[in-house]
Amino acid sequence: MKGFFIHVMEKVDIKNFSLESLEDFLQGLGKEKYRAKQIFKWLYQRGATSFEDMTNLSKDFRRELALQARITTLEPEKIEISVDGTKKYLFLLEDGSSIESVLIPEEDRATLCVSTQVGCAMGCRFCLTGTFKLERNLSCAEIVNQICAFRGTDRITNIVLMGMGEPLANLDNVISALKIMTCPDGFQISNRRVTVSTSGLVPEIERLGQAVTVNLAVSLNATTDEQRDLLMPINKKYPIAELIVACRNFPLPNRRMITIEYVLVRGVNDSLDDAKRLVKLLRGIPVKVNLIRFNEYDGCEFRTPEQDSIDRFHSYLLEKNLTVITRASRGADISAACGQLRAKLEKGEKN
Ligand code: SAH
Ligand code: SF4
């Protein structure tokens, strides 16, 4: 069959487009720009899964779209619900890899924790995800489809990019996904309720701030470079001083604060001296500090601090007038806690 081949045109995944890029795509097909908003509403507000459903578009247009583009979805392979109501979905992706998303219901809100990569290249020593290496980035469609999957049954008021992966190492796809989350024709989530968490990629923090308005959370986790080099290898590239400057320069809308995440690890970063250094580091930056108890997992080298040292750390920051909360660990019984996503699966407990 030499010389004979069929050219199959790859259809675009329509959920990879931000509103602006969908407008450009449609204009390339000779369509009106405002059609993009109509399509967005179908995809993200009504959960349409086929172009056929989009009844305010002409039949011909729907047919043409179906030839050019496809609408993907993610169906959970497995759902686990914790005694505290935390709900974890495991999704199998087209290439066979898997990711997880976690919904955390609280009295006044429901927060979805979304993954941005399969695995993570950052290799933080206290993080189970970090031991899996990076397999690949998620596409924009794969990021927003995690939200679509929950939206069918759950109300979502807040989104945090704190699942598997380093969001700023997948910045272009993450920016498109953030635009869809906050778009009035998309998921319509206020940008005050969307948070990107990073291990501290300094140039990307700046790029993120230029591209979108969302909340920033920085996983600081240490107060000296010596400590942080050990816990988070990325610190060798972007040491604490540079990271603090990036926080200082991050454009914040009125009265908003950067979240500083600080995982308390017994005997490593939980002393009163650490608390004192932390206060000094953060002086003059509008921050709220999120203290997180280290979550132990099988084979980990670290331990959760005693309650006493957590309280002492917390009180010291309060005394110095920092806004601080110690985060309650949610969903521990289903391995939905920080840094534990996909743990069970990798250990062969798939079924
Ligand atoms: N890669 C991004 C977002 C995902 S990690 C980041 O590092 O910020 C989300 C949060 O979980 C981070 O603040 C990280 O420090 C924390 N974390 C990771 N492993 C943990 C563990 N074993 N116990 C408690 N928190 C952990
Ligand atoms: Fe990656 Fe964040 Fe885990 Fe570090 S803490 S390995 S950056 S997911």
XYZ file of C-alpha atoms in Angstrom, residues 18-335:
318
model
C -10.262 30.544 26.322
C -13.078 32.856 25.205
C -10.720 35.041 23.171
C -9.077 32.121 21.437
C -12.489 30.599 20.637
C -13.516 33.928 19.126
C -10.415 33.832 16.918
C -11.105 30.229 15.962
C -14.711 31.033 14.985
C -13.674 34.097 13.052
C -11.315 31.843 11.125
C -14.392 29.824 10.145
C -16.094 33.041 9.044
C -18.473 33.164 12.015
C -19.544 36.020 14.235
C -17.512 36.634 17.362
C -20.499 36.583 19.743
C -21.100 32.925 18.919
C -18.160 32.120 21.194
C -20.125 33.331 24.207
C -23.096 31.204 23.224
C -20.880 28.132 22.919
C -19.172 28.895 26.250
C -22.535 29.055 28.010
C -23.480 25.691 26.551
C -20.212 24.095 27.591
C -19.700 25.533 31.063
C -23.098 26.654 32.286
C -25.359 24.016 30.837
C -22.854 21.186 30.579
C -23.521 20.397 26.912
C -21.666 17.338 25.671
C -22.550 17.589 21.989
C -22.767 20.412 19.450
C -26.167 19.012 18.496
C -27.521 20.296 21.836
C -26.617 23.893 21.027
C -30.022 24.835 19.717
C -29.404 28.552 19.330
C -26.859 27.778 16.590
C -28.037 26.901 13.085
C -28.063 23.230 12.107
C -25.376 23.854 9.493
C -23.149 25.617 11.977
C -23.530 22.818 14.507
C -22.623 20.280 11.815
C -19.589 22.297 10.785
C -18.442 22.605 14.391
C -18.787 18.872 14.886
C -16.491 18.319 11.900
C -13.835 20.676 13.217
C -13.981 20.204 16.954
C -14.849 17.753 19.690
C -16.263 18.117 23.186
C -14.429 16.031 25.759
C -15.580 15.123 29.258
C -14.064 13.317 32.233
C -16.061 10.598 33.934
C -14.946 9.499 37.385
C -13.538 5.965 37.418
C -13.881 5.858 41.147
C -15.568 8.039 43.760
C -14.634 8.023 47.437
C -16.546 9.913 50.087
C -14.966 10.664 53.453
C -16.820 10.580 56.764
C -16.441 14.368 56.852
C -18.124 14.773 53.444
C -14.932 15.292 51.427
C -15.386 13.695 48.040
C -12.567 12.415 45.849
C -12.889 11.581 42.166
C -10.335 9.537 40.271
C -10.286 10.204 36.527
C -8.690 8.046 33.873
C -7.306 10.178 31.033
C -7.254 9.312 27.323
C -3.633 8.160 27.471
C -4.261 5.876 30.428
C -2.789 8.106 33.109
C -4.906 9.147 36.055
C -5.538 12.225 38.163
C -7.645 13.093 41.169
C -9.778 16.031 42.247
C -11.230 16.621 45.689
C -14.359 18.495 46.715
C -14.303 19.897 50.230
C -17.736 20.975 51.454
C -17.926 23.439 54.342
C -20.806 25.309 55.891
C -20.695 28.354 53.691
C -18.758 27.101 50.684
C -17.652 24.128 48.631
C -14.062 24.125 47.418
C -12.835 22.028 44.530
C -9.150 21.120 44.585
C -7.982 20.611 41.011
C -4.891 18.877 39.560
C -2.752 20.547 36.885
C -0.182 17.879 35.999
C 0.213 14.119 36.088
C 2.881 13.814 38.773
C 5.185 16.703 39.608
C 8.795 17.488 38.746
C 9.523 19.547 41.856
C 10.404 16.622 44.084
C 9.561 18.177 47.449
C 10.673 15.734 50.113
C 7.532 15.899 52.239
C 5.117 15.406 49.344
C 3.894 12.085 48.041
C 3.033 13.568 44.634
C 6.624 14.732 44.415
C 7.882 11.156 44.543
C 6.041 10.252 41.322
C 8.086 12.411 38.900
C 6.381 14.389 36.194
C 4.535 12.355 33.571
C 3.016 15.252 31.679
C 1.115 18.507 31.814
C -2.664 18.471 31.766
C -4.324 20.239 28.862
C -6.620 23.164 29.574
C -9.552 20.871 28.700
C -8.407 18.285 31.251
C -8.206 20.969 33.926
C -11.651 22.449 33.278
C -13.223 19.021 32.777
C -12.487 18.236 36.435
C -14.832 21.103 37.272
C -17.439 20.013 34.705
C -17.465 16.531 36.243
C -18.431 17.818 39.697
C -20.706 20.567 38.460
C -23.314 18.044 37.381
C -24.043 17.049 40.973
C -22.304 19.515 43.277
C -22.347 23.220 43.884
C -18.826 24.638 43.640
C -18.120 28.069 45.114
C -14.302 28.053 45.279
C -11.489 26.526 43.276
C -7.940 25.894 44.414
C -5.167 24.656 42.125
C -3.632 22.559 44.873
C -4.106 19.046 43.560
C -1.439 17.048 41.844
C 1.247 19.061 40.067
C 2.902 22.458 40.034
C 0.436 24.804 38.281
C 3.068 27.353 37.297
C 5.108 24.677 35.513
C 2.111 24.350 33.155
C 1.422 28.040 32.948
C -0.144 28.490 29.499
C -2.769 25.792 29.999
C -3.373 26.946 33.564
C -3.930 30.550 32.439
C -6.488 29.461 29.808
C -8.247 27.308 32.420
C -8.280 30.173 34.961
C -9.838 32.427 32.334
C -12.603 29.885 31.727
C -13.235 29.526 35.488
C -13.679 33.258 36.021
C -15.309 34.114 32.667
C -18.873 35.489 33.010
C -19.824 33.245 30.082
C -17.829 30.335 31.510
C -17.991 28.928 35.038
C -18.724 32.405 36.439
C -16.620 31.934 39.558
C -15.464 35.214 41.076
C -11.701 35.671 40.815
C -11.720 36.203 44.599
C -12.644 32.560 44.909
C -9.937 31.085 42.701
C -6.472 30.363 44.109
C -3.292 29.146 42.452
C -0.817 27.442 44.774
C 2.860 27.334 43.833
C 6.081 25.963 45.231
C 7.666 29.252 44.158
C 8.540 29.554 40.464
C 9.567 33.198 40.567
C 9.371 34.291 36.886
C 6.076 32.448 36.451
C 4.567 34.170 39.493
C 5.167 37.443 37.694
C 3.714 36.129 34.425
C 0.641 34.828 36.221
C 0.054 38.224 37.831
C 0.274 39.921 34.456
C -2.084 37.491 32.728
C -4.956 37.071 35.202
C -6.348 38.332 38.492
C -6.615 35.428 40.928
C -5.408 34.672 44.439
C -1.878 33.437 44.943
C -0.813 30.913 47.552
C 2.908 30.307 48.042
C 4.151 27.122 49.690
C 6.954 28.591 51.742
C 7.358 25.781 54.280
C 10.698 27.007 55.638
C 12.410 30.149 56.911
C 16.061 29.616 55.949
C 17.512 28.643 52.576
C 19.332 25.790 54.227
C 16.065 24.274 55.432
C 14.136 25.046 52.286
C 16.878 23.680 49.977
C 16.424 20.386 51.764
C 12.634 20.326 51.743
C 12.006 21.903 48.342
C 14.789 21.553 45.737
C 13.254 24.417 43.686
C 14.664 26.707 46.389
C 18.159 26.218 44.960
C 16.950 27.907 41.783
C 14.734 30.541 43.423
C 15.862 31.139 47.008
C 13.652 32.616 49.709
C 14.746 36.237 49.221
C 13.776 36.153 45.527
C 10.498 34.464 46.324
C 9.644 37.106 48.897
C 10.349 39.853 46.339
C 8.030 38.101 43.875
C 5.306 38.066 46.568
C 5.881 41.720 47.320
C 5.532 42.614 43.646
C 2.525 40.433 42.926
C -0.339 42.683 41.813
C -3.115 42.431 44.395
C -6.517 44.028 44.023
C -7.651 46.157 46.960
C -7.459 44.535 50.376
C -6.534 41.138 49.051
C -3.789 39.063 50.598
C -1.331 36.440 49.463
C -1.667 33.120 51.241
C 1.559 31.756 52.679
C 1.298 28.008 53.132
C 3.519 26.543 55.783
C 3.522 22.798 56.325
C 4.631 22.181 59.907
C 7.047 19.270 60.129
C 8.142 17.984 63.514
C 11.648 19.075 64.496
C 12.303 20.525 61.042
C 10.506 23.858 60.783
C 8.191 24.031 63.795
C 10.321 25.820 66.414
C 9.692 29.216 67.938
C 12.804 30.472 66.106
C 11.151 29.449 62.847
C 8.039 31.388 63.829
C 10.170 34.428 64.599
C 12.010 34.223 61.276
C 8.696 33.783 59.475
C 7.311 36.973 60.985
C 10.442 38.865 59.878
C 10.309 37.470 56.350
C 6.692 38.449 55.875
C 6.897 41.909 57.363
C 5.195 44.505 55.171
C 3.596 42.049 52.768
C -0.186 41.635 52.902
C -0.366 37.948 53.768
C -2.429 35.424 55.599
C -0.578 32.407 56.865
C -2.022 28.976 56.423
C -0.407 26.497 58.817
C -0.817 22.929 57.620
C -0.087 19.889 59.738
C 2.317 17.602 57.916
C 0.329 14.642 56.693
C 2.184 11.428 57.337
C 2.101 8.718 54.685
C 3.586 5.249 54.416
C 7.332 5.421 54.088
C 7.656 9.148 54.731
C 10.688 10.340 56.651
C 8.897 13.142 58.542
C 6.417 13.381 61.395
C 3.506 15.627 62.298
C 4.416 18.025 65.114
C 2.958 17.713 68.590
C -0.198 19.774 69.075
C 1.695 21.917 71.588
C 4.265 23.101 69.081
C 1.552 23.788 66.520
C -0.310 25.904 69.085
C 2.862 27.714 70.110
C 3.722 28.517 66.479
C 0.172 29.662 65.766
C -0.014 31.880 68.867
C 3.293 33.560 68.141
C 2.130 34.625 64.669
C -1.151 35.876 66.137
C 0.710 37.880 68.766
C 2.661 39.553 65.996
C -0.620 40.493 64.323
C -0.410 38.121 61.402
C -3.619 36.636 60.066
C -3.178 32.917 60.607
C -5.266 29.779 60.407
C -4.237 26.235 61.133
C -5.877 24.164 58.478
C -7.827 21.173 59.598
C -6.909 18.146 57.573
C -9.908 16.964 55.594
C -10.611 13.637 53.984
C -7.725 11.833 55.677
C -9.614 8.522 55.609
C -9.765 8.574 51.803
C -6.213 9.897 51.256
